[in-house]
Amino acid sequence: MSINFKELANKYQTPYYVYDFDHITAQYNELKGAFKARKSLVAYAVKANSNLSVIKHLASLGAGADCVSIGEVKRALKVGIAPYKIIFSGVGKIDSEIKEALELGILMINVESDAELQRVEAIAKELDVVARISIRVNPNIDPKTHPYISTGLHENKFGVDIDTAKRMYIQCKNSENLDPQGIHCHIGSQLTELEPIKESVKIVADLVRNLKAIKIELSFMDIGGGLGIVYDDEKLIDTNEYAQSVLETMFGLDITIICEPGRFLVGNCGTFVTKVLYEKVNGNKRFVIVDGAMNDLIRPSLYNAYHKIEVLNDNKEFSDCNLVGPVCESGDFFAKNIDLPKTEHNDLIAIYSAGAYGFTMASNYNTRGKVAEIAVENGVDRLIRKRETFEDLIALEEEFLK
Ligand code: LLP
């Protein structure tokens, strides 16, 4: 469906994020459908876009939630995701988070180290509860993606190696306060090759079978997220092939598949819209300066990530430029050396594929309020987060002024 960016700019001002909820529905249904041969749970990786209305929309479709902080867990619960569909991962959970997660009765705490397992056991004991856990296995597989979003190699901080995992499961079996329910593995994000996923899932499934042989029977196999999307001209993993190759590894196992996509569900459903303030030329370098900046969408600055960019005017006079924001950093750019048409003050620019890791990675750097977020569903737009005001930004400081 096409969204009228100009109308939205008139109504809500710029910059803004807009999300196409019908597209999110289609993405969810595609993935859920691919796993229809088995019991499955699509646990949305809330970190990708944690706007309450986005999570609620996915919840209404049947999604669970993959969370990396107790804040994300509470967001999921707030919009009605049942505790039994919520997983809590992360390499550095705080005691208070573990305690709260246990009290809230979520599906599983996904444990990422031996030391963490000891903390979870001790806290569960204090509370006199049994902690349902899964263990994140690090299969030492190169996912062939950007090093910052690669997580499945031993050199990355995530999960534990297979031998450690085995020992931890045995400890769980012998503990009154630990109930090993699942196993987890996530090797990276924006994956465009199926082979590394296949390899890692196979390693995990083999471990599940080994554990079964020693009477440790798991109910859930969480294959992580990571499915890539098209930003530029990437060739994607086919979701049916993906599901098929996961299911193939699971022979002899009666286990529910969990996957935890973030980007796949929301990435291409979101657009960041900003408007032109000025053009200028320094020497012979042309700059187009817009009202959005790295604090709103940091992926280009942080990962040199490519986002497709379109100037919404009819000008045919293209030339090379850098598209930059007002923040006081040379790293504040959306694109460098890009061919864009000549622009006028107030022309709109759409930056596509910004639904995942866009708003959630935004900051208030330079005392810039976070932008508005808008949903479009069945052709109808609505505000789902107000633009932050100056008063919002100083609210937690003001009372301390001497
Ligand atoms: N599960 C776990 C354990 C994760 O760490 C992640 C992402 C996901 C699931 C969801 O991954 P996805 O399906 O969205 O690829 N800020 C980076 C991406 C960081 C991903 C962190 N973990 C970016 O903008 O590309």
CSV table of C-alpha atoms and ligand atoms in Angstrom, one decimal:
chain,number,residue,atom,x,y,z
A,1,MET,CA,0.0,0.0,0.0
A,2,SER,CA,1.3,3.4,-0.8
A,3,ILE,CA,1.5,5.9,2.1
A,4,ASN,CA,1.1,9.6,1.4
A,5,PHE,CA,4.2,11.0,3.1
A,6,LYS,CA,3.3,14.6,2.2
A,7,GLU,CA,-0.1,14.4,3.9
A,8,LEU,CA,1.4,12.9,6.9
A,9,ALA,CA,4.1,15.6,7.0
A,10,ASN,CA,1.4,18.3,6.9
A,11,LYS,CA,-0.5,16.6,9.7
A,12,TYR,CA,2.3,15.6,12.0
A,13,GLN,CA,5.3,17.7,10.9
A,14,THR,CA,8.7,16.2,10.3
A,15,PRO,CA,10.8,14.2,10.9
A,16,TYR,CA,8.7,11.2,11.6
A,17,TYR,CA,8.6,7.4,11.4
A,18,VAL,CA,5.7,5.8,9.7
A,19,TYR,CA,4.9,2.1,9.9
A,20,ASP,CA,2.7,0.1,7.6
A,21,PHE,CA,0.8,-2.3,9.9
A,22,ASP,CA,-0.7,-4.3,7.0
A,23,HIS,CA,2.8,-5.0,5.8
A,24,ILE,CA,3.7,-6.2,9.3
A,25,THR,CA,0.7,-8.5,9.2
A,26,ALA,CA,1.8,-10.0,5.9
A,27,GLN,CA,5.4,-10.6,7.1
A,28,TYR,CA,4.1,-12.3,10.3
A,29,ASN,CA,1.7,-14.5,8.4
A,30,GLU,CA,4.4,-15.5,5.9
A,31,LEU,CA,6.8,-16.7,8.6
A,32,LYS,CA,4.1,-18.3,10.8
A,33,GLY,CA,2.8,-20.1,7.7
A,34,ALA,CA,6.2,-21.4,6.8
A,35,PHE,CA,6.3,-23.4,10.1
A,36,LYS,CA,2.8,-24.7,9.9
A,37,ALA,CA,3.9,-28.3,9.9
A,38,ARG,CA,4.9,-28.0,13.6
A,39,LYS,CA,4.0,-26.4,16.8
A,40,SER,CA,5.6,-23.0,16.6
A,41,LEU,CA,5.9,-19.6,18.3
A,42,VAL,CA,7.0,-16.5,16.5
A,43,ALA,CA,8.4,-14.5,19.4
A,44,TYR,CA,8.9,-10.9,18.1
A,45,ALA,CA,12.3,-9.4,19.0
A,46,VAL,CA,11.0,-6.3,20.7
A,47,LYS,CA,14.3,-4.5,20.4
A,48,ALA,CA,13.8,-4.0,16.7
A,49,ASN,CA,10.8,-1.7,17.3
A,50,SER,CA,9.4,-1.5,20.8
A,51,ASN,CA,6.6,1.0,20.2
A,52,LEU,CA,3.6,-0.3,22.3
A,53,SER,CA,1.3,-0.2,19.3
A,54,VAL,CA,3.7,-2.1,17.1
A,55,ILE,CA,4.0,-4.9,19.8
A,56,LYS,CA,0.2,-4.8,20.3
A,57,HIS,CA,-0.4,-5.3,16.6
A,58,LEU,CA,1.9,-8.3,16.5
A,59,ALA,CA,0.3,-9.6,19.7
A,60,SER,CA,-3.1,-9.5,18.0
A,61,LEU,CA,-1.7,-11.7,15.3
A,62,GLY,CA,-0.6,-14.3,17.9
A,63,ALA,CA,3.1,-13.3,18.3
A,64,GLY,CA,5.0,-13.8,21.5
A,65,ALA,CA,8.0,-11.7,22.6
A,66,ASP,CA,11.7,-12.1,22.7
A,67,CYS,CA,13.0,-9.5,25.2
A,68,VAL,CA,16.4,-8.3,26.4
A,69,SER,CA,15.5,-6.3,29.4
A,70,ILE,CA,12.8,-6.4,32.0
A,71,GLY,CA,11.6,-3.1,30.4
A,72,GLU,CA,10.9,-5.0,27.2
A,73,VAL,CA,9.2,-7.8,29.1
A,74,LYS,CA,6.9,-5.2,30.7
A,75,ARG,CA,6.1,-3.7,27.3
A,76,ALA,CA,5.1,-7.1,26.0
A,77,LEU,CA,2.9,-7.8,29.1
A,78,LYS,CA,1.4,-4.3,28.9
A,79,VAL,CA,0.0,-4.9,25.5
A,80,GLY,CA,-1.4,-8.3,26.4
A,81,ILE,CA,1.2,-10.8,25.4
A,82,ALA,CA,0.7,-13.8,27.6
A,83,PRO,CA,3.6,-14.5,30.0
A,84,TYR,CA,3.8,-18.0,28.5
A,85,LYS,CA,4.8,-16.5,25.2
A,86,ILE,CA,7.6,-14.3,26.6
A,87,ILE,CA,11.3,-15.1,26.6
A,88,PHE,CA,14.0,-13.1,28.4
A,89,SER,CA,17.5,-13.2,26.9
A,90,GLY,CA,20.7,-11.1,27.3
A,91,VAL,CA,24.2,-11.7,28.5
A,92,GLY,CA,24.0,-9.4,31.5
A,93,LYS,CA,20.8,-9.7,33.4
A,94,ILE,CA,20.6,-7.8,36.7
A,95,ASP,CA,19.5,-9.6,39.8
A,96,SER,CA,16.4,-7.5,40.1
A,97,GLU,CA,15.5,-8.3,36.5
A,98,ILE,CA,15.9,-12.0,37.1
A,99,LYS,CA,13.7,-11.7,40.2
A,100,GLU,CA,11.0,-9.8,38.4
A,101,ALA,CA,11.0,-12.2,35.5
A,102,LEU,CA,10.5,-15.1,37.8
A,103,GLU,CA,7.7,-13.4,39.7
A,104,LEU,CA,6.0,-12.5,36.4
A,105,GLY,CA,6.0,-16.2,35.4
A,106,ILE,CA,7.3,-15.8,31.8
A,107,LEU,CA,7.9,-18.8,29.6
A,108,MET,CA,11.7,-18.9,30.0
A,109,ILE,CA,14.8,-17.1,31.1
A,110,ASN,CA,17.3,-17.7,28.4
A,111,VAL,CA,20.6,-18.1,30.3
A,112,GLU,CA,23.8,-17.0,28.6
A,113,SER,CA,26.5,-18.2,31.0
A,114,ASP,CA,27.3,-20.6,33.8
A,115,ALA,CA,27.6,-17.8,36.3
A,116,GLU,CA,24.2,-16.5,35.3
A,117,LEU,CA,22.7,-20.0,35.9
A,118,GLN,CA,24.0,-19.9,39.4
A,119,ARG,CA,22.4,-16.5,40.0
A,120,VAL,CA,19.1,-17.7,38.5
A,121,GLU,CA,19.1,-20.8,40.7
A,122,ALA,CA,20.0,-18.8,43.9
A,123,ILE,CA,17.2,-16.2,43.2
A,124,ALA,CA,14.7,-18.9,42.4
A,125,LYS,CA,15.6,-20.6,45.6
A,126,GLU,CA,15.1,-17.4,47.6
A,127,LEU,CA,11.7,-16.9,46.0
A,128,ASP,CA,10.9,-20.6,46.4
A,129,VAL,CA,10.0,-21.0,42.8
A,130,VAL,CA,11.2,-23.2,39.9
A,131,ALA,CA,12.8,-21.2,37.2
A,132,ARG,CA,12.0,-22.3,33.6
A,133,ILE,CA,15.1,-21.8,31.7
A,134,SER,CA,16.7,-22.2,28.3
A,135,ILE,CA,20.4,-22.1,27.5
A,136,ARG,CA,21.8,-20.1,24.7
A,137,VAL,CA,24.3,-22.1,22.8
A,138,ASN,CA,27.1,-20.5,20.9
A,139,PRO,CA,27.7,-22.9,18.0
A,140,ASN,CA,30.8,-21.1,16.7
A,141,ILE,CA,29.4,-20.5,13.3
A,142,ASP,CA,30.3,-17.5,11.1
A,143,PRO,CA,27.0,-16.1,10.0
A,144,LYS,CA,28.6,-14.0,7.2
A,145,THR,CA,27.1,-10.7,8.2
A,146,HIS,CA,28.4,-7.3,9.5
A,147,PRO,CA,30.8,-8.0,12.4
A,148,TYR,CA,28.8,-5.7,14.8
A,149,ILE,CA,25.7,-7.9,14.4
A,150,SER,CA,27.4,-11.3,14.3
A,151,THR,CA,26.8,-13.2,17.5
A,152,GLY,CA,27.4,-16.9,16.9
A,153,LEU,CA,31.2,-17.1,17.1
A,154,HIS,CA,33.1,-18.0,20.2
A,155,GLU,CA,34.8,-14.6,19.9
A,156,ASN,CA,31.4,-13.0,20.4
A,157,LYS,CA,30.1,-12.5,24.0
A,158,PHE,CA,26.9,-14.5,23.5
A,159,GLY,CA,25.9,-17.9,24.8
A,160,VAL,CA,28.0,-20.8,25.9
A,161,ASP,CA,29.8,-23.5,24.1
A,162,ILE,CA,28.3,-26.9,23.7
A,163,ASP,CA,30.2,-28.7,26.4
A,164,THR,CA,29.4,-25.9,28.9
A,165,ALA,CA,25.8,-26.1,27.9
A,166,LYS,CA,25.7,-29.8,28.6
A,167,ARG,CA,27.1,-29.4,32.0
A,168,MET,CA,24.6,-26.7,32.7
A,169,TYR,CA,21.7,-28.8,31.7
A,170,ILE,CA,22.9,-31.6,34.0
A,171,GLN,CA,23.1,-29.1,36.8
A,172,CYS,CA,19.5,-28.1,36.0
A,173,LYS,CA,18.4,-31.7,36.1
A,174,ASN,CA,19.8,-32.0,39.6
A,175,SER,CA,18.4,-28.8,40.9
A,176,GLU,CA,15.1,-28.3,42.6
A,177,ASN,CA,14.8,-24.7,41.4
A,178,LEU,CA,15.7,-25.1,37.8
A,179,ASP,CA,13.6,-26.5,35.0
A,180,PRO,CA,15.3,-26.8,31.7
A,181,GLN,CA,12.6,-26.2,29.1
A,182,GLY,CA,14.4,-25.0,26.1
A,183,ILE,CA,17.5,-24.4,24.1
A,184,HIS,CA,18.4,-21.3,22.1
A,185,CYS,CA,20.8,-20.2,19.4
A,186,HIS,CA,21.0,-16.9,17.5
A,187,ILE,CA,24.0,-16.4,15.3
A,188,GLY,CA,23.5,-12.9,14.0
A,189,SER,CA,21.3,-10.4,12.3
A,190,GLN,CA,20.5,-9.5,8.7
A,191,LEU,CA,21.4,-13.0,7.6
A,192,THR,CA,21.2,-13.6,3.8
A,193,GLU,CA,22.7,-17.1,3.7
A,194,LEU,CA,20.9,-20.2,4.8
A,195,GLU,CA,23.9,-22.4,5.2
A,196,PRO,CA,25.2,-21.0,8.5
A,197,ILE,CA,21.7,-21.1,10.0
A,198,LYS,CA,21.3,-24.8,8.9
A,199,GLU,CA,24.6,-25.7,10.4
A,200,SER,CA,23.9,-24.1,13.7
A,201,VAL,CA,20.4,-25.5,14.0
A,202,LYS,CA,21.8,-28.9,13.3
A,203,ILE,CA,24.3,-28.5,16.1
A,204,VAL,CA,21.6,-27.5,18.5
A,205,ALA,CA,19.2,-30.3,17.4
A,206,ASP,CA,22.0,-32.9,17.9
A,207,LEU,CA,22.5,-31.5,21.4
A,208,VAL,CA,18.8,-31.8,22.1
A,209,ARG,CA,18.9,-35.5,21.0
A,210,ASN,CA,22.0,-36.1,23.2
A,211,LEU,CA,20.2,-34.6,26.1
A,212,LYS,CA,17.1,-36.6,25.5
A,213,ALA,CA,19.3,-39.7,25.7
A,214,ILE,CA,20.2,-38.8,29.2
A,215,LYS,CA,16.6,-38.0,30.1
A,216,ILE,CA,16.7,-34.3,29.8
A,217,GLU,CA,13.8,-33.6,27.6
A,218,LEU,CA,13.3,-30.1,26.3
A,219,SER,CA,10.0,-28.7,25.0
A,220,PHE,CA,11.3,-25.7,23.0
A,221,MET,CA,14.0,-25.2,20.4
A,222,ASP,CA,14.5,-21.5,19.8
A,223,ILE,CA,16.4,-20.9,16.5
A,224,GLY,CA,16.8,-17.2,17.1
A,225,GLY,CA,16.0,-14.4,14.7
A,226,GLY,CA,18.3,-12.9,12.1
A,227,LEU,CA,16.4,-13.3,8.8
A,228,GLY,CA,17.6,-10.5,6.5
A,229,ILE,CA,15.6,-8.0,4.5
A,230,VAL,CA,16.1,-6.1,1.3
A,231,TYR,CA,17.8,-2.8,1.9
A,232,ASP,CA,19.5,-2.6,-1.5
A,233,ASP,CA,19.6,-5.6,-3.8
A,234,GLU,CA,20.2,-8.4,-1.3
A,235,LYS,CA,19.1,-11.9,-2.3
A,236,LEU,CA,17.1,-13.2,0.6
A,237,ILE,CA,16.6,-16.5,2.3
A,238,ASP,CA,13.3,-18.0,1.2
A,239,THR,CA,11.2,-18.4,4.3
A,240,ASN,CA,9.8,-21.7,3.3
A,241,GLU,CA,13.2,-23.1,2.6
A,242,TYR,CA,14.3,-21.6,6.0
A,243,ALA,CA,11.5,-23.4,7.8
A,244,GLN,CA,12.0,-26.6,5.9
A,245,SER,CA,15.7,-26.8,6.7
A,246,VAL,CA,15.0,-26.2,10.4
A,247,LEU,CA,12.3,-28.8,10.5
A,248,GLU,CA,14.5,-31.3,8.7
A,249,THR,CA,17.0,-31.2,11.6
A,250,MET,CA,14.3,-32.1,14.1
A,251,PHE,CA,13.8,-35.8,13.4
A,252,GLY,CA,12.9,-37.8,16.5
A,253,LEU,CA,12.1,-34.7,18.5
A,254,ASP,CA,8.6,-33.6,19.7
A,255,ILE,CA,9.5,-30.1,20.3
A,256,THR,CA,8.0,-26.6,19.7
A,257,ILE,CA,9.9,-24.4,17.4
A,258,ILE,CA,10.4,-20.8,18.5
A,259,CYS,CA,11.9,-18.2,16.2
A,260,GLU,CA,12.5,-14.6,17.2
A,261,PRO,CA,12.6,-12.3,14.2
A,262,GLY,CA,12.8,-8.6,14.6
A,263,ARG,CA,13.9,-7.0,11.4
A,264,PHE,CA,12.0,-9.4,9.2
A,265,LEU,CA,8.7,-8.4,10.7
A,266,VAL,CA,9.1,-4.7,10.9
A,267,GLY,CA,12.2,-3.5,9.0
A,268,ASN,CA,10.7,-2.9,5.6
A,269,CYS,CA,7.4,-1.7,7.1
A,270,GLY,CA,8.9,1.5,8.3
A,271,THR,CA,10.0,4.7,6.6
A,272,PHE,CA,11.8,7.7,8.2
A,273,VAL,CA,10.6,10.9,6.6
A,274,THR,CA,12.6,14.1,6.9
A,275,LYS,CA,12.6,17.4,5.1
A,276,VAL,CA,15.2,19.5,3.4
A,277,LEU,CA,16.4,22.5,5.3
A,278,TYR,CA,19.2,23.8,3.1
A,279,GLU,CA,21.6,22.9,0.3
A,280,LYS,CA,25.2,24.1,0.3
A,281,VAL,CA,28.5,23.5,-1.5
A,282,ASN,CA,31.8,23.4,0.4
A,283,GLY,CA,34.5,23.7,-2.3
A,284,ASN,CA,33.0,21.3,-4.8
A,285,LYS,CA,31.2,19.0,-2.3
A,286,ARG,CA,27.4,19.3,-2.3
A,287,PHE,CA,25.5,18.8,1.0
A,288,VAL,CA,21.8,18.4,1.4
A,289,ILE,CA,21.0,19.2,5.0
A,290,VAL,CA,17.7,17.8,6.5
A,291,ASP,CA,15.9,18.1,9.8
A,292,GLY,CA,16.4,14.4,10.7
A,293,ALA,CA,19.8,13.3,12.0
A,294,MET,CA,21.9,10.5,13.4
A,295,ASN,CA,20.2,10.7,16.7
A,296,ASP,CA,16.9,9.7,15.0
A,297,LEU,CA,18.3,7.0,12.7
A,298,ILE,CA,21.9,5.9,13.6
A,299,ARG,CA,22.3,2.9,11.3
A,300,PRO,CA,24.2,4.7,8.5
A,301,SER,CA,26.6,6.4,11.0
A,302,LEU,CA,27.1,3.3,13.1
A,303,TYR,CA,27.3,0.5,10.6
A,304,ASN,CA,27.7,2.4,7.4
A,305,ALA,CA,24.3,0.8,6.6
A,306,TYR,CA,22.7,1.5,3.3
A,307,HIS,CA,19.1,2.7,3.3
A,308,LYS,CA,17.3,3.5,0.0
A,309,ILE,CA,16.6,7.2,-0.2
A,310,GLU,CA,14.1,9.0,-2.3
A,311,VAL,CA,13.6,12.8,-2.7
A,312,LEU,CA,9.9,13.4,-3.1
A,313,ASN,CA,10.1,16.1,-5.8
A,314,ASP,CA,10.0,16.0,-9.6
A,315,ASN,CA,13.4,17.5,-10.2
A,316,LYS,CA,15.4,15.6,-12.8
A,317,GLU,CA,18.7,17.4,-12.2
A,318,PHE,CA,20.7,14.9,-10.2
A,319,SER,CA,24.2,15.3,-8.8
A,320,ASP,CA,26.4,13.8,-6.2
A,321,CYS,CA,26.0,14.9,-2.6
A,322,ASN,CA,26.1,13.9,1.1
A,323,LEU,CA,22.8,13.8,2.8
A,324,VAL,CA,23.4,15.1,6.4
A,325,GLY,CA,21.6,16.2,9.5
A,326,PRO,CA,22.0,19.1,11.9
A,327,VAL,CA,24.0,17.2,14.6
A,328,CYS,CA,27.4,18.5,15.4
A,329,GLU,CA,29.3,15.4,14.2
A,330,SER,CA,30.9,14.6,10.8
A,331,GLY,CA,29.5,11.2,11.3
A,332,ASP,CA,26.0,12.6,11.1
A,333,PHE,CA,24.9,11.4,7.7
A,334,PHE,CA,22.3,9.3,6.1
A,335,ALA,CA,24.2,8.7,2.9
A,336,LYS,CA,27.5,9.8,1.4
A,337,ASN,CA,28.3,10.3,-2.3
A,338,ILE,CA,24.8,9.7,-3.4
A,339,ASP,CA,23.1,11.0,-6.5
A,340,LEU,CA,20.1,13.1,-5.5
A,341,PRO,CA,18.0,15.6,-7.4
A,342,LYS,CA,18.3,19.3,-6.7
A,343,THR,CA,16.2,20.1,-3.7
A,344,GLU,CA,14.3,23.1,-2.4
A,345,HIS,CA,13.6,24.1,1.2
A,346,ASN,CA,10.9,21.8,2.7
A,347,ASP,CA,11.1,19.1,0.1
A,348,LEU,CA,10.5,15.7,1.7
A,349,ILE,CA,13.0,12.8,1.7
A,350,ALA,CA,12.0,9.3,2.5
A,351,ILE,CA,14.5,6.9,4.0
A,352,TYR,CA,13.2,3.4,3.6
A,353,SER,CA,13.6,0.1,5.5
A,354,ALA,CA,13.7,2.1,8.7
A,355,GLY,CA,11.2,0.1,10.7
A,356,ALA,CA,13.7,-2.0,12.6
A,357,TYR,CA,16.5,-0.5,14.8
A,358,GLY,CA,15.5,3.0,13.8
A,359,PHE,CA,13.4,4.6,16.5
A,360,THR,CA,14.6,2.1,19.1
A,361,MET,CA,18.2,3.2,18.7
A,362,ALA,CA,17.4,6.9,18.7
A,363,SER,CA,18.8,9.2,21.3
A,364,ASN,CA,18.3,12.8,22.5
A,365,TYR,CA,21.8,13.9,21.5
A,366,ASN,CA,22.1,17.6,21.0
A,367,THR,CA,18.8,18.0,23.0
A,368,ARG,CA,16.8,16.8,20.1
A,369,GLY,CA,13.4,15.4,21.0
A,370,LYS,CA,12.6,12.0,19.6
A,371,VAL,CA,10.4,12.2,16.5
A,372,ALA,CA,6.8,11.2,16.1
A,373,GLU,CA,5.8,7.7,15.2
A,374,ILE,CA,2.8,7.0,13.0
A,375,ALA,CA,0.9,3.9,12.1
A,376,VAL,CA,-1.0,3.3,8.9
A,377,GLU,CA,-3.5,0.5,8.9
A,378,ASN,CA,-6.2,-0.2,6.3
A,379,GLY,CA,-5.3,3.2,4.8
A,380,VAL,CA,-5.9,5.1,8.0
A,381,ASP,CA,-3.1,6.9,9.8
A,382,ARG,CA,-2.8,7.4,13.6
A,383,LEU,CA,-0.2,8.8,15.9
A,384,ILE,CA,1.4,6.0,18.0
A,385,ARG,CA,4.0,8.2,19.8
A,386,LYS,CA,4.0,11.9,20.3
A,387,ARG,CA,7.0,14.0,19.2
A,388,GLU,CA,9.0,14.8,22.3
A,389,THR,CA,9.0,18.4,23.5
A,390,PHE,CA,11.7,20.4,25.2
A,391,GLU,CA,9.8,20.0,28.5
A,392,ASP,CA,9.9,16.2,28.1
A,393,LEU,CA,13.6,16.3,27.7
A,394,ILE,CA,14.3,18.3,30.9
A,395,ALA,CA,11.6,16.7,33.0
A,396,LEU,CA,13.9,14.5,35.0
A,397,GLU,CA,16.5,17.2,35.6
A,398,GLU,CA,14.5,20.3,36.4
A,399,GLU,CA,13.7,19.5,40.0
A,400,PHE,CA,17.4,19.3,40.8
A,401,LEU,CA,18.3,22.8,39.7
A,402,LYS,CA,19.8,24.7,42.5
B,1,LLP,N1,17.3,-12.8,19.0
B,1,LLP,C1,18.4,-12.3,19.6
B,1,LLP,C2,19.0,-13.1,20.7
B,1,LLP,C3,19.0,-11.2,19.1
B,1,LLP,O1,20.1,-10.7,19.7
B,1,LLP,C4,18.4,-10.4,18.1
B,1,LLP,C5,19.0,-9.2,17.6
B,1,LLP,C6,17.2,-10.9,17.5
B,1,LLP,C7,16.7,-12.1,18.0
B,1,LLP,C8,16.6,-10.3,16.4
B,1,LLP,O2,17.4,-10.2,15.3
B,1,LLP,P1,16.7,-9.8,13.9
B,1,LLP,O3,15.7,-10.8,13.5
B,1,LLP,O4,16.1,-8.4,14.0
B,1,LLP,O5,17.9,-9.8,12.9
B,1,LLP,N2,21.1,-2.8,15.6
B,1,LLP,C9,21.4,-3.7,14.6
B,1,LLP,C10,20.9,-5.1,14.8
B,1,LLP,C11,21.2,-5.7,16.2
B,1,LLP,C12,20.6,-7.0,16.4
B,1,LLP,C13,20.7,-7.4,17.8
B,1,LLP,N3,20.1,-8.7,18.1
B,1,LLP,C14,21.1,-3.1,13.3
B,1,LLP,O6,20.6,-2.0,13.2
B,1,LLP,O7,21.3,-3.8,12.2
